[in-house]
Short mmCIF file of C-alpha atoms in Angstrom, two decimals:
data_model
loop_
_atom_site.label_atom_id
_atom_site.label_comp_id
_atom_site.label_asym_id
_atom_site.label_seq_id
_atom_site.Cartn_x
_atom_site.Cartn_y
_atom_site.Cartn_z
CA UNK A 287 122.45 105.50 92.28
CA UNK A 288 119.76 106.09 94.59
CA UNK A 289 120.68 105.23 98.29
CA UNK A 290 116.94 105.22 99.79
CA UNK A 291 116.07 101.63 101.38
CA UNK A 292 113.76 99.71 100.40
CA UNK A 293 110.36 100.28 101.88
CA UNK A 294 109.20 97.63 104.59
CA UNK A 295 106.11 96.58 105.90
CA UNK A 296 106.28 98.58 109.13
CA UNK A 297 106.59 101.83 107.21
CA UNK A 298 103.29 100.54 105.37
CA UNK A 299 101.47 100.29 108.37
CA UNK A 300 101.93 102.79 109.66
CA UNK A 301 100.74 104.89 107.23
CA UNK A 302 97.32 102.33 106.92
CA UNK A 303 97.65 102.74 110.94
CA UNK A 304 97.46 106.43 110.62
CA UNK A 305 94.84 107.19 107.40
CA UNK A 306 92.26 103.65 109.29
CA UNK A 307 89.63 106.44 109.33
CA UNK A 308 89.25 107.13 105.86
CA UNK A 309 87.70 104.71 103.26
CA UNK A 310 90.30 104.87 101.17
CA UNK A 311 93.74 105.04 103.37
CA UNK A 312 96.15 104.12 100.64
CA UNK A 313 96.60 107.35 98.77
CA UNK A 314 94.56 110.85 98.45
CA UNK A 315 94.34 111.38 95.04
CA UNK A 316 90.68 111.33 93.49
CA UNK A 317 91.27 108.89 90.87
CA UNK A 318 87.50 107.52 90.78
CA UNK A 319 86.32 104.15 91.17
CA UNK A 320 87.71 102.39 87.70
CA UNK A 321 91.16 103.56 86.71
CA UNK A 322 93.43 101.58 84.07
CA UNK A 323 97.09 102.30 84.52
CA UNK A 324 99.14 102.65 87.99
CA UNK A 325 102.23 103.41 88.89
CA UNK A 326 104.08 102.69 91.80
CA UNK A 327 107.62 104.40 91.51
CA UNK A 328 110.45 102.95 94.19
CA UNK A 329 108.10 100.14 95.06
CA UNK A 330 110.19 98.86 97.61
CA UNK A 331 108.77 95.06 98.70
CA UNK A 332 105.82 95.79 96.55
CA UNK A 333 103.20 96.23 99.29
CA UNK A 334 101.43 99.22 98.39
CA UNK A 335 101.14 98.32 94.36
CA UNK A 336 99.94 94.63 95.94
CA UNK A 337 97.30 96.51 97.98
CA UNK A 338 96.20 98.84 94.97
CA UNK A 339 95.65 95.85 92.49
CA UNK A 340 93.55 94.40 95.05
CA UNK A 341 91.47 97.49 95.45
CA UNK A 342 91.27 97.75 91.51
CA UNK A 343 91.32 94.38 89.85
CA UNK A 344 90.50 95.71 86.30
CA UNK A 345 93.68 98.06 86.68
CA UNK A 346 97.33 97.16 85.78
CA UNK A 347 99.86 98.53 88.46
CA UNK A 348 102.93 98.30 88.14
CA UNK A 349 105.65 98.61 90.79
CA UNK A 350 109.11 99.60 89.62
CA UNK A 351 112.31 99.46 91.70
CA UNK A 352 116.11 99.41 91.40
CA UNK A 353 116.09 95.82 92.98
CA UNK A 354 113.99 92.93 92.69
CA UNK A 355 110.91 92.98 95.67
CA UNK A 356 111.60 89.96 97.92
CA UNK A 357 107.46 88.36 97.06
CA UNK A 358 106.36 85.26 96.51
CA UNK A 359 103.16 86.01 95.09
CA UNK A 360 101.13 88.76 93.99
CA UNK A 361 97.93 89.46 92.26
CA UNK A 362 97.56 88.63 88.77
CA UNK A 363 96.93 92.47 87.87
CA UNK A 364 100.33 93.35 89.68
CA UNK A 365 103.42 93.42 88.04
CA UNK A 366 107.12 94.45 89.78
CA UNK A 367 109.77 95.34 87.42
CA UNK A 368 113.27 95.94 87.93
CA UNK A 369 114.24 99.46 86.42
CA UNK A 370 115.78 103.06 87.09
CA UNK A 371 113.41 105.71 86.97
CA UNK A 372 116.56 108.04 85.93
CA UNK A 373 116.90 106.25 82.75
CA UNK A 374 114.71 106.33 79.57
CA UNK A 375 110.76 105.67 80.47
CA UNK A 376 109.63 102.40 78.01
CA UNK A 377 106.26 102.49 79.46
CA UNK A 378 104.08 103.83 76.63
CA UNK A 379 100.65 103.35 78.63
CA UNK A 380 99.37 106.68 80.13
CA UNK A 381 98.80 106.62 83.72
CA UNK A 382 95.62 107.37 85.58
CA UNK A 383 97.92 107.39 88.84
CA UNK A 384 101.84 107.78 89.74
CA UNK A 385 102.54 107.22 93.24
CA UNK A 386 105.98 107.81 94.90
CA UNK A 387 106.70 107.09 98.71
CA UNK A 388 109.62 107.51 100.89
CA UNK A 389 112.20 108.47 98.35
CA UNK A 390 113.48 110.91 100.31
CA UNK A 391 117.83 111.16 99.03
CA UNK A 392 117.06 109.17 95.84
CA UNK A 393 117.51 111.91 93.61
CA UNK A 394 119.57 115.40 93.70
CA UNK A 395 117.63 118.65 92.52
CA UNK A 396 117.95 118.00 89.12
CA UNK A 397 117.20 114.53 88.94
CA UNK A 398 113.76 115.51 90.85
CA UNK A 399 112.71 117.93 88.30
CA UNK A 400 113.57 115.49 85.34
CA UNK A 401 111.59 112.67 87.31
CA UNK A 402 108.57 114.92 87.32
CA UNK A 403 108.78 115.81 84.00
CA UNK A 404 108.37 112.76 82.80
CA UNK A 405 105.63 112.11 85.08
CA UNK A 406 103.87 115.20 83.63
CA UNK A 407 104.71 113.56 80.02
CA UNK A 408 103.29 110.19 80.59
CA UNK A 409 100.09 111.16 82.81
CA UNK A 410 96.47 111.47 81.35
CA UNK A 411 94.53 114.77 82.61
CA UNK A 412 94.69 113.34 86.42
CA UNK A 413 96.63 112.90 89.70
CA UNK A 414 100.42 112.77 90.81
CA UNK A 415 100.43 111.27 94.76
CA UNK A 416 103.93 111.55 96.41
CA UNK A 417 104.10 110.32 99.77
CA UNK A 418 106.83 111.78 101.01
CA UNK A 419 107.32 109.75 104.58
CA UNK A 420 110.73 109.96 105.95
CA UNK A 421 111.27 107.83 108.11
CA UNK A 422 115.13 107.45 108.56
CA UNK A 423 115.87 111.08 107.35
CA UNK A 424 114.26 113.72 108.82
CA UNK A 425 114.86 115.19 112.32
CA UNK A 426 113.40 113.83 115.02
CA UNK A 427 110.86 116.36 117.13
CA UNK A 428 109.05 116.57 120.44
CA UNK A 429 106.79 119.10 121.61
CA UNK A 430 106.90 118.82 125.39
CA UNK A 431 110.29 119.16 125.75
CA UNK A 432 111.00 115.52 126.94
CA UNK A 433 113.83 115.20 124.06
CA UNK A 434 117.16 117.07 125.61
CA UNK A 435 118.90 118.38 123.52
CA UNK A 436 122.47 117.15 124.30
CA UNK A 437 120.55 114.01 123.99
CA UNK A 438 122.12 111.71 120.66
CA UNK A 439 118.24 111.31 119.36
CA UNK A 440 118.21 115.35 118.73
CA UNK A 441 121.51 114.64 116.67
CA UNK A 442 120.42 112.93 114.14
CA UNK A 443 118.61 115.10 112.33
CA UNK A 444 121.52 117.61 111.60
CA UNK A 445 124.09 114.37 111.00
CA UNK A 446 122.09 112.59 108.46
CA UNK A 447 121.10 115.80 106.78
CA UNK A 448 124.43 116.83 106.81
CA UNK A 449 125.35 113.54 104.78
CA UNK A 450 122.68 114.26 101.96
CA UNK A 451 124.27 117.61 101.58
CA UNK A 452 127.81 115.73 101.39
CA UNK A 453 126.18 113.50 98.67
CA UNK A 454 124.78 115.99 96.37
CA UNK A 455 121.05 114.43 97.74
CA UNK A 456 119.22 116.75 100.18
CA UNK A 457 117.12 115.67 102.77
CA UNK A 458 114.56 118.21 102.98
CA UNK A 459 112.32 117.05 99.60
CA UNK A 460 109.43 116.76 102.06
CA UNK A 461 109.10 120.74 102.59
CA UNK A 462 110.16 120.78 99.02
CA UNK A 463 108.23 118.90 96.86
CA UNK A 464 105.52 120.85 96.81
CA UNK A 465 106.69 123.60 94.59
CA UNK A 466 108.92 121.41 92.55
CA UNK A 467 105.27 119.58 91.30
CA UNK A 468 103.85 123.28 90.89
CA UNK A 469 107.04 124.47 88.46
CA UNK A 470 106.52 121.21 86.50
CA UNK A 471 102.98 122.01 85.57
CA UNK A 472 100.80 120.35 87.77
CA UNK A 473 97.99 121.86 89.43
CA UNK A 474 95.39 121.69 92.74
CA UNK A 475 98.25 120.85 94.66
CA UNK A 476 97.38 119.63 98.25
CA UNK A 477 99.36 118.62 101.42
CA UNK A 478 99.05 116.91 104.34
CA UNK A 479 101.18 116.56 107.02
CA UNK A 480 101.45 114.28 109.80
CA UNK A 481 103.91 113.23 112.66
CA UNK A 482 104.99 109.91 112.97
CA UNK A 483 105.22 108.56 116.72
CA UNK A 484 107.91 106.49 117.85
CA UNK A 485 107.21 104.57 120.74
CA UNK A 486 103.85 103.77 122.65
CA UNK A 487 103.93 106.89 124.41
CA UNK A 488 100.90 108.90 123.01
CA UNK A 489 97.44 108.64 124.85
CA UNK A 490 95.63 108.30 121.85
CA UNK A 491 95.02 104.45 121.00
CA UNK A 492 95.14 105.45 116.85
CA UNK A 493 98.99 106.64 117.73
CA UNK A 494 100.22 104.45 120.16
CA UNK A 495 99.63 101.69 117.55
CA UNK A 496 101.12 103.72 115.16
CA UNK A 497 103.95 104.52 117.48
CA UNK A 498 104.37 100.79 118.33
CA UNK A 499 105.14 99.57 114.89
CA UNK A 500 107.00 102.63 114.33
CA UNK A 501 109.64 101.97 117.19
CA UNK A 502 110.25 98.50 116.34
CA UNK A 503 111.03 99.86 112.65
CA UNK A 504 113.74 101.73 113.58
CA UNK A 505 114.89 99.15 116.49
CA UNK A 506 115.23 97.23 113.07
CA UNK A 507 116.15 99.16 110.68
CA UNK A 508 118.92 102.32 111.83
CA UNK A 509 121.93 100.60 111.70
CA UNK A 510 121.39 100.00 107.37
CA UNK A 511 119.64 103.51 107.05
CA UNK A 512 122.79 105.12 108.24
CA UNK A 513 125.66 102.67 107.48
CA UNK A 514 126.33 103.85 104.25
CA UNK A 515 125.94 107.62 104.88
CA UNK A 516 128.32 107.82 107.61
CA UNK A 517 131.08 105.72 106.28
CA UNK A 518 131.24 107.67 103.39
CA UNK A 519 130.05 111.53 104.11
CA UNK A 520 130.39 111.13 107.76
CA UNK A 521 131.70 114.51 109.52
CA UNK A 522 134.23 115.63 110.13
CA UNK A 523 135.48 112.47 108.24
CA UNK A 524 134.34 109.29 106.98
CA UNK A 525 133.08 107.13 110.52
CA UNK A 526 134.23 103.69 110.53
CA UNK A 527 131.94 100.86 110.90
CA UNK A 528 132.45 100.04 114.75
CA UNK A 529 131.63 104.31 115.08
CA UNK A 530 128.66 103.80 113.28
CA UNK A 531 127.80 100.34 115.62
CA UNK A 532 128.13 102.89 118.88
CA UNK A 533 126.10 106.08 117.23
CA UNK A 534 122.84 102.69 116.37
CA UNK A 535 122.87 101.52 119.78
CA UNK A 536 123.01 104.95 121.81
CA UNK A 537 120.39 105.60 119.74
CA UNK A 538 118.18 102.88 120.54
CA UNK A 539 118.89 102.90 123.94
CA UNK A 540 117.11 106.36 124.31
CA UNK A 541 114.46 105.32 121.82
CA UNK A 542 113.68 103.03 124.65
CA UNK A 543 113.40 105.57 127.10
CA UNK A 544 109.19 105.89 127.08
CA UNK A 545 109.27 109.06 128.99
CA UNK A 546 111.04 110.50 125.40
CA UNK A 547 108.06 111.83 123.36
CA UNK A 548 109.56 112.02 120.35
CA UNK A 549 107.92 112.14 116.30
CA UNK A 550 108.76 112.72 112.97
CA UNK A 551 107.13 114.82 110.33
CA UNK A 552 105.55 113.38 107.31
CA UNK A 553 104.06 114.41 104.23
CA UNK A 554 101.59 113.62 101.18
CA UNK A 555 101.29 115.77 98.76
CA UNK A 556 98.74 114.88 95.26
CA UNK A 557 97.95 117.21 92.51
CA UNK A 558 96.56 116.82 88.60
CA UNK A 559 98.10 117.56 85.65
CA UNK A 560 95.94 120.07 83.83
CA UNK A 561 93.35 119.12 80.92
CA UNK A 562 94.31 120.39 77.83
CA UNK A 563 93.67 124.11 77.10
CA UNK A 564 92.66 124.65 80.94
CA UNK A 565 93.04 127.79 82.00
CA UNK A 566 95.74 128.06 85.28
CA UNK A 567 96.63 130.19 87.27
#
């Protein structure tokens, strides 16, 4: 079963935060101005299906997670379901848009190549978005060497990635999704990468808001990103839960250092399945 989190609103905003000069910052994907059918695979709360249905109120999106999205209300075009994407597809609508976010250790090779397979199956002649943004995963990186590297924040990289491999679930989808869309079938693949401040240490007002949000995220959320992964594939054994407790709040004490300039990469990456008898290449 997938161990990803559920997405939260800070992760959202981020990304909004980050894409505020663009007139669309939700996704990339050139879907036009009237599309029908949406999907929003590991919806998390819901937010970014929520925000699509109110940018296209004559489209039907539907979120779909493992667990039931903690709303209240949503728009009358929106509609969360509880399923797993593993199992067999019962949507028979054909999507204009699939959009995936911050799945990163949801799936092992295989299961990735069999999710976008069916992707491929139940897409008309148009776009695949991933947005591959992770947050609690990937290593964390500086590039003014303010991040020692006996310091416990350059650890966690290797630790948690070390887990995934432990699990059968690597970490590293966001340098590899790319070419797993490509083997599928898609086509005009694109990328863009970003890095994701943590703290309000850049000079740049766009990023120090971005950075803000982003360091109370992880004040909130690191002990339940790595609970799980270190009491069970923890190295050289299992950690217990009070080892785990220590490793969360060494780590946010020097994510409260401000002279630390540290960032994570992220990643979107849309493409297009191919029209039928188009010529690739």
């Amino acid at each position: 079963m997938p161990w990803c989190p559920l997405v939260n609103n800070n992760r959202h905003l981020v990304a909004l935060i980050l894409e505020a000069d663009r007139y669309n910052p939700l996704f990339r994907a050139p879907i036009g101005d009237d599309p029908k059918q949406i999907l929003d695979l590991g919806t998390g709360k819901g937010t970014w299906a929520i925000d699509v249905a109110d940018m296209f109120p004559a489209a039907t999106v539907r979120g779909v997670d493992l667990f039931p999205p903690p709303v209240t209300w949503m728009p009358p075009n929106c509609v969360l379901e509880v399923d797993n994407a593993l199992q067999e597809w019962t949507w028979r609508e054909q999507f204009d848009l699939i959009h995936m976010r911050i799945m990163i250790g949801s799936f092992d090779p295989r299961e990735w190549n069999q999710i976008y397979k069916k992707i491929f199956e139940l897409m008309y002649p148009s776009e695949i978005t991933t947005q591959f943004i992770p947050l609690n995963y990937n290593t964390l990186e500086c590039d003014d060497g303010t991040l020692p590297k006996e310091s416990v924040l350059s650890s966690w990289g290797p630790t948690i990635f070390g887990c995934g491999e432990a699990a059968g679930r690597e970490c590293d989808t966001i340098d590899t999704m790319a070419e797993t869309i490509r083997k599928v079938g898609f086509v005009n693949v694109h990328e863009k990468s970003y890095k994701w401040p943590i703290g309000a240490w850049p000079r740049d007002r766009k990023y120090k808001e971005a950075g803000t949000v982003n360091f109370q995220h992880w004040m909130d959320g690191i002990e339940g990103w790595c609970m799980w992964l270190l009491t069970k594939f923890g190295s050289p054994e299992p950690w217990t839960k009070e080892q785990v407790q220590v490793y969360v709040a060494r780590m946010r004490t020097e994510l409260k250092k401000s002279h630390c300039h540290v960032y994570q990469r992220a990643r979107r990456v849309w493409a297009r399945k191919p029209f039928l008898g188009e010529v690739t290449g």
